[in-house]
Short mmCIF file of C-alpha atoms in Angstrom, two decimals:
data_model
loop_
_atom_site.label_atom_id
_atom_site.label_comp_id
_atom_site.label_asym_id
_atom_site.label_seq_id
_atom_site.Cartn_x
_atom_site.Cartn_y
_atom_site.Cartn_z
CA MET O 1052 -25.17 -39.39 3.47
CA ARG O 1053 -23.32 -41.50 6.02
CA HIS O 1054 -24.91 -44.60 7.52
CA PRO O 1055 -26.11 -44.13 11.14
CA ILE O 1056 -23.68 -46.77 12.40
CA GLU O 1057 -20.82 -45.02 10.62
CA ARG O 1058 -21.81 -41.71 12.18
CA ARG O 1059 -21.89 -43.30 15.65
CA LEU O 1060 -18.43 -44.80 15.10
CA LEU O 1061 -17.06 -41.42 14.02
CA ALA O 1062 -18.70 -39.71 17.00
CA GLY O 1063 -17.27 -42.34 19.34
CA HIS O 1064 -13.81 -41.97 17.81
CA LEU O 1065 -14.02 -38.19 18.18
CA GLY O 1066 -15.10 -38.58 21.81
CA LEU O 1067 -12.12 -40.82 22.56
CA VAL O 1068 -9.75 -38.30 20.98
CA TYR O 1069 -11.16 -35.47 23.10
CA LEU O 1070 -10.99 -37.67 26.19
CA PHE O 1071 -7.34 -38.46 25.48
CA LEU O 1072 -6.50 -34.79 24.95
CA TYR O 1073 -8.48 -33.15 27.75
CA GLY O 1074 -9.04 -35.97 30.24
CA PRO O 1075 -5.76 -35.38 32.14
CA ILE O 1076 -6.49 -31.64 32.32
CA LEU O 1077 -9.94 -32.29 33.79
CA VAL O 1078 -8.44 -34.68 36.35
CA LEU O 1079 -5.89 -32.02 37.32
CA ILE O 1080 -8.63 -29.41 37.80
CA VAL O 1081 -10.74 -31.77 39.91
CA LEU O 1082 -7.79 -32.77 42.12
CA SER O 1083 -6.96 -29.11 42.76
CA PHE O 1084 -10.11 -29.06 44.93
CA ASN O 1085 -9.12 -32.24 46.77
CA LYS O 1086 -9.16 -31.92 50.56
CA SER O 1087 -6.52 -34.59 50.97
CA GLY O 1088 -2.81 -33.84 50.76
CA LEU O 1089 -2.42 -36.88 48.54
CA PRO O 1090 -2.16 -36.06 44.82
CA THR O 1091 -4.65 -38.70 43.64
CA ALA O 1092 -6.85 -39.95 46.50
CA TRP O 1093 -10.08 -37.95 46.64
CA THR O 1094 -11.32 -37.26 50.20
CA GLY O 1095 -13.63 -34.30 49.74
CA PHE O 1096 -14.05 -30.82 48.28
CA SER O 1097 -11.88 -28.00 49.62
CA LEU O 1098 -10.45 -24.62 48.58
CA GLU O 1099 -7.56 -25.00 51.02
CA TRP O 1100 -4.91 -25.37 48.33
CA TYR O 1101 -5.97 -22.19 46.56
CA GLY O 1102 -5.64 -20.38 49.88
CA ARG O 1103 -2.16 -21.79 50.38
CA MET O 1104 -1.25 -20.76 46.86
CA LEU O 1105 -2.32 -17.18 47.55
CA ARG O 1106 -0.30 -17.12 50.80
CA ASN O 1107 2.87 -18.55 49.25
CA GLN O 1108 5.31 -15.63 48.97
CA ALA O 1109 7.55 -17.44 46.46
CA ILE O 1110 4.58 -17.94 44.13
CA LEU O 1111 3.38 -14.35 44.55
CA SER O 1112 6.87 -13.00 43.84
CA SER O 1113 7.18 -15.14 40.72
CA VAL O 1114 3.75 -13.97 39.55
CA GLY O 1115 4.88 -10.37 39.93
CA ASN O 1116 8.02 -11.09 37.89
CA THR O 1117 5.97 -12.81 35.21
CA LEU O 1118 3.53 -9.90 34.93
CA ILE O 1119 6.44 -7.46 34.58
CA VAL O 1120 8.12 -9.59 31.91
CA ALA O 1121 4.89 -10.26 30.03
CA SER O 1122 3.70 -6.63 30.09
CA VAL O 1123 6.98 -5.01 28.99
CA SER O 1124 7.86 -7.68 26.41
CA THR O 1125 4.32 -7.47 24.98
CA LEU O 1126 4.62 -3.70 24.64
CA ILE O 1127 7.96 -4.05 22.81
CA ALA O 1128 6.84 -6.96 20.63
CA THR O 1129 3.52 -5.29 19.71
CA SER O 1130 5.20 -2.03 18.69
CA ILE O 1131 7.93 -3.66 16.62
CA GLY O 1132 5.69 -6.42 15.26
CA THR O 1133 3.05 -3.96 14.07
CA LEU O 1134 5.64 -1.75 12.35
CA LEU O 1135 7.24 -4.84 10.82
CA ALA O 1136 3.88 -6.00 9.45
CA LEU O 1137 3.23 -2.57 7.93
CA GLY O 1138 6.70 -2.55 6.35
CA ILE O 1139 6.38 -6.04 4.86
CA ASP O 1140 2.92 -5.19 3.54
CA ARG O 1141 4.40 -2.35 1.48
CA LEU O 1142 7.09 -4.54 -0.09
CA ARG O 1143 6.81 -6.92 -3.00
CA PRO O 1144 5.72 -10.38 -1.76
CA SER O 1145 8.77 -12.49 -1.01
CA ALA O 1146 8.76 -16.03 0.39
CA LEU O 1147 12.37 -15.61 1.54
CA LEU O 1148 11.58 -12.44 3.50
CA GLU O 1149 8.54 -13.97 5.18
CA GLY O 1150 10.55 -17.07 6.03
CA ILE O 1151 13.23 -14.98 7.73
CA VAL O 1152 10.65 -12.94 9.67
CA PHE O 1153 8.77 -15.97 10.96
CA VAL O 1154 11.80 -18.10 11.87
CA PRO O 1155 11.30 -17.60 15.65
CA MET O 1156 7.84 -19.17 15.31
CA ILE O 1157 9.07 -22.44 13.81
CA ILE O 1158 12.46 -23.15 15.37
CA PRO O 1159 12.47 -25.12 18.65
CA ASP O 1160 12.41 -23.01 21.81
CA ILE O 1161 15.55 -24.73 23.09
CA VAL O 1162 17.49 -23.59 20.02
CA LEU O 1163 16.30 -19.99 20.37
CA ALA O 1164 17.07 -20.06 24.10
CA ILE O 1165 20.64 -21.25 23.53
CA ALA O 1166 21.13 -18.65 20.78
CA LEU O 1167 19.89 -15.83 23.01
CA LEU O 1168 22.02 -17.00 25.93
CA SER O 1169 25.09 -17.10 23.66
CA PHE O 1170 24.26 -13.61 22.39
CA PHE O 1171 23.98 -12.16 25.90
CA THR O 1172 27.21 -13.90 26.92
CA LEU O 1173 29.01 -12.55 23.86
CA LEU O 1174 27.95 -8.99 24.78
CA ASN O 1175 28.73 -9.54 28.49
CA VAL O 1176 25.14 -8.72 29.43
CA THR O 1177 24.21 -9.55 33.02
CA LEU O 1178 21.22 -11.89 33.07
CA GLY O 1179 18.03 -10.97 34.91
CA LEU O 1180 14.48 -9.81 34.26
CA HIS O 1181 15.74 -7.44 31.54
CA SER O 1182 17.28 -10.32 29.57
CA ILE O 1183 14.06 -12.35 29.87
CA ILE O 1184 12.05 -9.35 28.65
CA LEU O 1185 14.25 -8.89 25.59
CA SER O 1186 14.20 -12.63 24.86
CA HIS O 1187 10.41 -12.83 25.08
CA ALA O 1188 10.09 -9.76 22.87
CA VAL O 1189 12.24 -11.44 20.19
CA PHE O 1190 10.12 -14.57 20.46
CA ASN O 1191 6.78 -12.71 20.26
CA ILE O 1192 7.51 -10.23 17.46
CA ALA O 1193 6.84 -12.83 14.76
CA PHE O 1194 3.48 -13.79 16.30
CA VAL O 1195 2.32 -10.17 16.50
CA CYS O 1196 3.48 -9.56 12.95
CA ALA O 1197 1.54 -12.61 11.69
CA VAL O 1198 -1.72 -11.51 13.35
CA VAL O 1199 -1.44 -7.90 12.16
CA ARG O 1200 -0.60 -9.01 8.61
CA THR O 1201 -3.77 -11.07 8.56
CA ARG O 1202 -5.70 -7.89 9.30
CA LEU O 1203 -3.78 -5.95 6.66
CA ARG O 1204 -4.66 -8.48 3.93
CA HIS O 1205 -8.27 -7.26 4.14
CA PHE O 1206 -7.39 -3.58 4.39
CA ASP O 1207 -8.60 -1.27 1.63
CA LYS O 1208 -5.46 0.68 0.68
CA SER O 1209 -7.48 3.18 -1.36
CA ILE O 1210 -8.60 5.03 1.78
CA ILE O 1211 -4.94 5.75 2.59
CA GLU O 1212 -4.39 7.17 -0.88
CA ALA O 1213 -7.56 9.25 -0.55
CA SER O 1214 -6.38 10.64 2.80
CA ILE O 1215 -3.00 11.65 1.38
CA ASP O 1216 -4.61 13.16 -1.72
CA LEU O 1217 -6.77 15.29 0.58
CA GLY O 1218 -3.67 16.75 2.21
CA ALA O 1219 -3.17 14.62 5.31
CA SER O 1220 0.39 13.74 6.26
CA GLU O 1221 1.51 10.11 6.45
CA PHE O 1222 1.66 10.23 10.23
CA ARG O 1223 -1.86 11.72 10.51
CA THR O 1224 -3.15 9.14 8.03
CA PHE O 1225 -1.62 6.36 10.10
CA ARG O 1226 -3.01 7.75 13.37
CA ARG O 1227 -6.53 8.54 12.12
CA ILE O 1228 -7.11 5.81 9.53
CA THR O 1229 -4.63 2.95 9.41
CA LEU O 1230 -4.24 2.32 13.15
CA PRO O 1231 -7.99 2.37 13.99
CA VAL O 1232 -8.69 -0.10 11.18
CA ILE O 1233 -5.96 -2.57 12.16
CA PHE O 1234 -6.32 -2.01 15.92
CA PRO O 1235 -8.37 -5.21 16.55
CA GLY O 1236 -5.53 -7.19 14.97
CA VAL O 1237 -2.92 -5.28 16.97
CA LEU O 1238 -4.80 -5.91 20.21
CA ALA O 1239 -5.30 -9.58 19.37
CA GLY O 1240 -1.58 -9.91 18.65
CA ALA O 1241 -0.75 -8.21 21.95
CA LEU O 1242 -2.99 -10.57 23.91
CA LEU O 1243 -1.44 -13.55 22.15
CA ALA O 1244 2.06 -12.27 22.93
CA PHE O 1245 1.11 -11.70 26.57
CA THR O 1246 -0.28 -15.23 26.87
CA LEU O 1247 2.80 -16.79 25.28
CA SER O 1248 5.07 -14.79 27.58
CA VAL O 1249 3.15 -15.83 30.70
CA ASP O 1250 3.35 -19.52 29.77
CA GLU O 1251 6.90 -19.56 28.34
CA PHE O 1252 9.46 -21.53 30.36
CA ILE O 1253 12.47 -22.69 28.33
CA ILE O 1254 13.65 -19.28 27.08
CA ALA O 1255 13.10 -17.71 30.52
CA TYR O 1256 14.98 -20.55 32.21
CA PHE O 1257 18.04 -20.10 29.99
CA THR O 1258 18.15 -16.30 30.12
CA SER O 1259 17.13 -15.58 33.73
CA GLY O 1260 20.43 -15.91 35.53
CA ALA O 1261 20.76 -16.97 39.17
CA GLY O 1262 18.60 -15.89 42.09
CA SER O 1263 14.91 -15.70 42.89
CA ALA O 1264 14.71 -12.05 41.79
CA SER O 1265 14.38 -13.21 38.18
CA THR O 1266 12.29 -16.34 38.79
CA THR O 1267 9.12 -16.35 36.69
CA PHE O 1268 5.90 -18.19 37.43
CA PRO O 1269 6.57 -21.22 35.15
CA MET O 1270 10.07 -21.51 36.63
CA GLN O 1271 8.60 -21.51 40.15
CA ILE O 1272 6.17 -24.28 39.18
CA TYR O 1273 9.08 -26.30 37.81
CA ALA O 1274 10.99 -25.83 41.07
CA MET O 1275 7.94 -26.97 43.08
CA ILE O 1276 7.11 -30.01 40.97
CA ARG O 1277 10.61 -31.43 41.33
CA PHE O 1278 9.59 -32.55 44.85
CA GLY O 1279 6.41 -34.24 43.64
CA VAL O 1280 2.90 -33.31 42.52
CA THR O 1281 0.73 -31.87 45.28
CA PRO O 1282 -2.80 -30.42 45.27
CA GLU O 1283 -1.19 -26.98 45.63
CA ILE O 1284 0.60 -27.50 42.31
CA ASN O 1285 -2.68 -28.65 40.79
CA ALA O 1286 -4.26 -25.41 42.03
CA VAL O 1287 -1.43 -23.36 40.51
CA ALA O 1288 -1.75 -25.21 37.19
CA THR O 1289 -5.54 -24.71 37.19
CA PHE O 1290 -5.08 -20.99 37.79
CA VAL O 1291 -2.59 -20.70 34.90
CA LEU O 1292 -4.87 -22.74 32.63
CA GLY O 1293 -7.88 -20.56 33.37
CA PHE O 1294 -5.94 -17.32 32.93
CA SER O 1295 -4.42 -18.44 29.62
CA PHE O 1296 -7.78 -19.68 28.33
CA LEU O 1297 -9.38 -16.35 29.22
CA LEU O 1298 -6.73 -14.38 27.31
CA ILE O 1299 -6.92 -16.64 24.25
CA LEU O 1300 -10.73 -16.40 24.24
CA LEU O 1301 -10.54 -12.61 24.45
CA SER O 1302 -7.96 -12.54 21.65
CA GLN O 1303 -10.17 -14.68 19.40
CA ARG O 1304 -13.22 -12.49 20.03
CA LEU O 1305 -11.26 -9.32 19.24
CA ASN O 1306 -9.79 -10.90 16.12
CA ARG O 1307 -13.11 -12.27 14.88
CA GLY O 1308 -13.47 -9.46 12.37
CA VAL O 1309 -10.09 -10.08 10.73
CA THR O 1310 -11.54 -12.27 7.98
CA PRO O 1311 -14.73 -11.27 6.18
#
């Protein structure tokens, strides 16, 4: 058993670490309610900056683009990632195969962004929302596959064999047995992919092309912050933080039953 003084020192050290990690985020959230137009001087509580954010047409347009990109890319990544996880699960375990599948998760975003831009240029593909959607789908497939595979590791394969032995086709077995069992993992992977797509900036920046028609929400924030940090930007960042936290929390709750 640790000495009381040692426990206090550890608790204090842990508190300082949390303060270092989350202190700036808390300051940002507080300043988003600042009445003053100054980014740091507190003059009173106000929701004015959230109102301005909701009336800013550039922000609303970028939010619409982001929702389109995130929704379509999540649908593509979830479909392909789930099928990929099912295919890998049927094969003999291979470290090389898993390494190839999960490469997009470990390589830097800037490298993947340059590779995708080079690929689109090689094929003479015009950049726009469609190129961002495809790029985000490539990026998210590995994450969906990883989450679904976690669910499959605790899947009793004997019920599939029993279903086929009783005369059910493979498609009916998948629709009535396999998919319902792994669905929490599939949904958790989809929510994770959606969250990553909403927050992703580097890949979208490289593959968006010119013009505001393909400007996503993170790109709009980057364009705004180049002129300095304002309470309106703090409000935008607080909104994104809350939305991302809500999706991650929902994903974790849905995926709680993955491990016994």
